[in-house]
Short mmCIF file of C-alpha atoms in Angstrom, two decimals:
data_model
loop_
_atom_site.label_atom_id
_atom_site.label_comp_id
_atom_site.label_asym_id
_atom_site.label_seq_id
_atom_site.Cartn_x
_atom_site.Cartn_y
_atom_site.Cartn_z
CA UNK A 1 -23.08 -24.26 -11.59
CA UNK A 2 -19.59 -23.89 -13.11
CA UNK A 3 -17.63 -20.71 -12.44
CA UNK A 4 -17.60 -18.30 -15.43
CA UNK A 5 -14.35 -18.31 -17.36
CA UNK A 6 -13.97 -14.53 -17.12
CA UNK A 7 -13.48 -14.89 -13.35
CA UNK A 8 -10.55 -17.29 -13.73
CA UNK A 9 -7.22 -15.61 -14.30
CA UNK A 10 -3.69 -16.92 -14.77
CA UNK A 11 -1.14 -14.53 -13.25
CA UNK A 12 2.36 -14.97 -14.70
CA UNK A 13 5.10 -12.73 -13.26
CA UNK A 14 8.49 -12.04 -14.82
CA UNK A 15 10.58 -11.59 -11.66
CA UNK A 16 13.47 -10.06 -13.60
CA UNK A 17 11.27 -7.22 -14.86
CA UNK A 18 8.88 -6.57 -11.98
CA UNK A 19 9.45 -5.09 -8.54
CA UNK A 20 8.28 -7.00 -5.44
CA UNK A 21 7.06 -3.69 -4.02
CA UNK A 22 4.04 -3.85 -6.32
CA UNK A 23 2.81 -7.20 -4.99
CA UNK A 24 0.15 -5.84 -2.62
CA UNK A 25 -1.29 -3.38 -5.11
CA UNK A 26 -0.97 -5.90 -7.95
CA UNK A 27 -3.20 -8.54 -6.41
CA UNK A 28 -5.66 -5.95 -5.15
CA UNK A 29 -6.04 -4.71 -8.73
CA UNK A 30 -6.30 -8.24 -10.11
CA UNK A 31 -9.06 -9.01 -7.59
CA UNK A 32 -11.14 -6.30 -9.28
CA UNK A 33 -10.90 -8.23 -12.55
CA UNK A 34 -11.40 -11.79 -11.36
CA UNK A 35 -9.96 -14.65 -9.36
CA UNK A 36 -6.22 -15.29 -9.66
CA UNK A 37 -6.54 -19.07 -9.88
CA UNK A 38 -2.93 -19.56 -11.04
CA UNK A 39 -0.12 -17.47 -9.56
CA UNK A 40 3.35 -18.20 -10.88
CA UNK A 41 6.59 -16.25 -10.91
CA UNK A 42 9.64 -17.00 -13.07
CA UNK A 43 13.29 -16.33 -12.31
CA UNK A 44 16.51 -17.59 -10.77
CA UNK A 45 15.82 -17.56 -7.03
CA UNK A 46 19.10 -19.26 -6.13
CA UNK A 47 20.92 -15.91 -5.86
CA UNK A 48 20.38 -12.84 -3.67
CA UNK A 49 19.01 -10.63 -6.46
CA UNK A 50 15.48 -12.04 -6.30
CA UNK A 51 15.43 -12.57 -2.53
CA UNK A 52 12.91 -9.71 -2.02
CA UNK A 53 10.49 -11.65 -4.21
CA UNK A 54 11.25 -14.92 -2.43
CA UNK A 55 10.44 -13.32 0.94
CA UNK A 56 6.83 -12.52 -0.04
CA UNK A 57 5.88 -15.57 -2.11
CA UNK A 58 4.02 -17.28 0.73
CA UNK A 59 2.11 -14.10 1.61
CA UNK A 60 0.50 -13.98 -1.84
CA UNK A 61 0.44 -17.74 -2.53
CA UNK A 62 2.74 -17.35 -5.54
CA UNK A 63 4.36 -20.52 -6.90
CA UNK A 64 8.00 -19.92 -7.93
CA UNK A 65 9.23 -21.46 -11.17
CA UNK A 66 12.98 -21.79 -10.69
CA UNK A 67 15.08 -21.24 -13.80
CA UNK A 68 18.84 -21.48 -13.31
CA UNK A 69 20.97 -19.09 -15.36
CA UNK A 70 23.19 -21.69 -17.01
CA UNK A 71 24.42 -19.29 -19.70
CA UNK A 72 25.13 -15.59 -19.38
CA UNK A 73 22.91 -13.44 -21.56
CA UNK A 74 20.26 -16.13 -22.06
CA UNK A 75 16.98 -15.74 -20.21
CA UNK A 76 15.39 -19.13 -19.72
CA UNK A 77 12.72 -17.59 -17.48
CA UNK A 78 11.02 -15.89 -20.43
CA UNK A 79 10.88 -19.15 -22.37
CA UNK A 80 9.47 -21.03 -19.38
CA UNK A 81 6.80 -18.37 -18.91
CA UNK A 82 5.75 -18.58 -22.57
CA UNK A 83 5.57 -22.39 -22.49
CA UNK A 84 3.41 -22.36 -19.36
CA UNK A 85 1.18 -19.65 -20.81
CA UNK A 86 0.48 -21.72 -23.93
CA UNK A 87 -0.23 -24.84 -21.87
CA UNK A 88 -2.69 -22.92 -19.70
CA UNK A 89 -4.26 -21.29 -22.74
CA UNK A 90 -4.98 -24.59 -24.47
CA UNK A 91 -6.41 -26.06 -21.28
CA UNK A 92 -9.44 -23.84 -21.90
CA UNK A 93 -9.86 -23.21 -18.18
CA UNK A 94 -9.05 -19.49 -18.10
CA UNK A 95 -10.87 -16.41 -19.29
CA UNK A 96 -7.92 -14.06 -18.88
CA UNK A 97 -4.16 -13.79 -18.43
CA UNK A 98 -2.25 -11.25 -16.34
CA UNK A 99 1.27 -10.78 -17.69
CA UNK A 100 3.41 -8.88 -15.20
CA UNK A 101 6.50 -7.55 -16.97
CA UNK A 102 7.96 -4.48 -18.66
CA UNK A 103 9.67 -6.61 -21.30
CA UNK A 104 8.59 -6.24 -24.93
CA UNK A 105 9.57 -9.87 -25.56
CA UNK A 106 6.07 -10.86 -24.42
CA UNK A 107 4.37 -8.84 -27.16
CA UNK A 108 3.83 -11.85 -29.41
CA UNK A 109 2.61 -13.95 -26.48
CA UNK A 110 -0.04 -11.36 -25.61
CA UNK A 111 -1.14 -11.20 -29.23
CA UNK A 112 -1.37 -14.98 -29.54
CA UNK A 113 -3.53 -15.26 -26.41
CA UNK A 114 -5.89 -12.59 -27.70
CA UNK A 115 -6.17 -14.41 -31.03
CA UNK A 116 -7.66 -17.26 -29.03
CA UNK A 117 -10.39 -14.94 -27.73
CA UNK A 118 -8.91 -14.64 -24.24
CA UNK A 119 -8.32 -11.31 -22.52
CA UNK A 120 -4.78 -10.19 -21.66
CA UNK A 121 -4.11 -7.72 -18.85
CA UNK A 122 -0.61 -6.29 -18.79
CA UNK A 123 1.15 -4.86 -15.74
CA UNK A 124 4.42 -2.98 -16.16
CA UNK A 125 6.31 0.25 -15.67
CA UNK A 126 5.75 3.35 -17.76
CA UNK A 127 8.95 2.56 -19.66
CA UNK A 128 7.28 -0.56 -21.13
CA UNK A 129 7.52 -0.46 -24.95
CA UNK A 130 4.33 0.51 -26.73
CA UNK A 131 4.26 -2.74 -28.69
CA UNK A 132 3.62 -4.78 -25.55
CA UNK A 133 1.17 -2.25 -24.12
CA UNK A 134 -0.91 -2.23 -27.29
CA UNK A 135 -0.92 -6.02 -27.49
CA UNK A 136 -2.83 -6.20 -24.19
CA UNK A 137 -6.56 -5.60 -23.79
CA UNK A 138 -5.71 -3.35 -20.88
CA UNK A 139 -2.36 -2.22 -19.50
CA UNK A 140 -1.90 -1.00 -15.92
CA UNK A 141 1.17 0.99 -14.91
CA UNK A 142 2.75 -0.46 -11.78
CA UNK A 143 3.73 3.03 -10.57
CA UNK A 144 0.03 3.66 -10.00
CA UNK A 145 -0.21 0.54 -7.86
CA UNK A 146 2.56 1.85 -5.60
CA UNK A 147 0.80 5.20 -5.18
CA UNK A 148 -2.48 3.54 -4.19
CA UNK A 149 -0.80 1.43 -1.53
CA UNK A 150 1.14 4.42 -0.13
CA UNK A 151 -2.03 6.49 0.09
CA UNK A 152 -3.67 3.87 2.31
CA UNK A 153 -0.73 3.49 4.69
CA UNK A 154 -1.05 5.49 7.94
CA UNK A 155 1.43 8.29 8.48
CA UNK A 156 3.43 7.00 11.44
CA UNK A 157 5.70 10.04 11.45
CA UNK A 158 3.07 12.34 12.92
CA UNK A 159 2.56 11.57 16.60
CA UNK A 160 -0.65 12.75 18.22
CA UNK A 161 0.03 15.09 21.12
CA UNK A 162 -1.80 13.86 24.24
CA UNK A 163 -4.28 16.16 25.94
CA UNK A 164 -3.06 17.73 29.16
CA UNK A 165 -5.14 17.49 32.36
CA UNK A 166 -7.01 20.57 33.67
CA UNK A 167 -4.51 20.86 36.55
CA UNK A 168 -1.85 21.86 34.04
CA UNK A 169 -3.59 25.21 33.65
CA UNK A 170 -3.36 26.03 37.38
CA UNK A 171 0.16 27.61 37.26
CA UNK A 172 -0.90 29.93 34.47
CA UNK A 173 -4.09 30.89 36.27
CA UNK A 174 -2.16 31.53 39.49
CA UNK A 175 0.23 33.81 37.67
CA UNK A 176 -2.64 35.72 36.15
CA UNK A 177 -4.44 36.00 39.47
CA UNK A 178 -1.28 37.17 41.23
CA UNK A 179 -0.87 39.96 38.76
CA UNK A 180 -4.50 40.94 39.25
CA UNK A 181 -4.15 40.73 43.05
CA UNK A 182 -7.05 38.30 43.25
CA UNK A 183 -5.42 35.34 44.95
CA UNK A 184 -8.68 33.80 46.07
CA UNK A 185 -9.68 33.21 42.46
CA UNK A 186 -6.55 31.16 41.86
CA UNK A 187 -7.18 29.10 44.98
CA UNK A 188 -10.80 28.48 44.01
CA UNK A 189 -9.78 27.37 40.54
CA UNK A 190 -7.15 25.06 41.99
CA UNK A 191 -9.80 23.42 44.16
CA UNK A 192 -12.00 22.97 41.11
CA UNK A 193 -9.22 21.49 38.96
CA UNK A 194 -8.21 18.95 41.63
CA UNK A 195 -11.75 18.11 42.67
CA UNK A 196 -11.23 19.41 46.22
CA UNK A 197 -14.21 20.77 48.17
CA UNK A 198 -14.09 24.53 48.18
CA UNK A 199 -13.99 26.29 51.53
CA UNK A 200 -16.91 28.63 52.33
CA UNK A 201 -14.37 31.36 52.98
CA UNK A 202 -13.08 31.13 49.42
CA UNK A 203 -15.07 33.24 47.05
CA UNK A 204 -14.42 35.18 43.91
CA UNK A 205 -14.51 38.88 44.76
CA UNK A 206 -16.39 41.35 42.67
CA UNK A 207 -14.42 43.35 40.13
CA UNK A 208 -12.62 46.32 41.63
CA UNK A 209 -13.87 49.80 40.94
CA UNK A 210 -11.09 51.32 38.90
CA UNK A 211 -12.25 54.83 39.73
CA UNK A 212 -12.07 54.32 43.50
CA UNK A 213 -8.81 52.40 43.34
CA UNK A 214 -7.16 55.28 41.60
CA UNK A 215 -7.78 57.57 44.61
#
């Protein structure tokens, strides 16, 4: 039985307008929608600026689409993303597109995909222009993805204090017993804490009669 189209998603990431810190939360959120069958990211990975993205591509099985910046001020990555999106759209194999960018330049692309009856899920920062957000069927703020991931991470800054053995209480008990002039109690407790057999001569005396001791 063929897989339903709604489960097949094409994930297209604009590396210039998306932070690599969202990657974990991004694909967890996409998994709630369907299967990310195509995972592509667009940018110039020849320089150090996109190295954080390059370091995690293998972890998330993202295929980089290298676009060299031949001319300053011209973004060939956006054009490459649009061309690929249209090719994938007309293949008829996908029930949804995930456009990861905060750039309003993809507003018309989102609208064109929806005209074809295919869902568009946008992922971007809260600063994303309203035109792009409204062009998507659903728009998810990437700041929320960061918060969800942080909430699941264990707090390594708080170290658990180990429990102290019972013998650690012996000095305090001795001090208390010395003040109360009941040394045998301290010795008996020390035997108990260390697991030593108590001597028959060691016993806990009965409380002193305060009235008689005052005489």
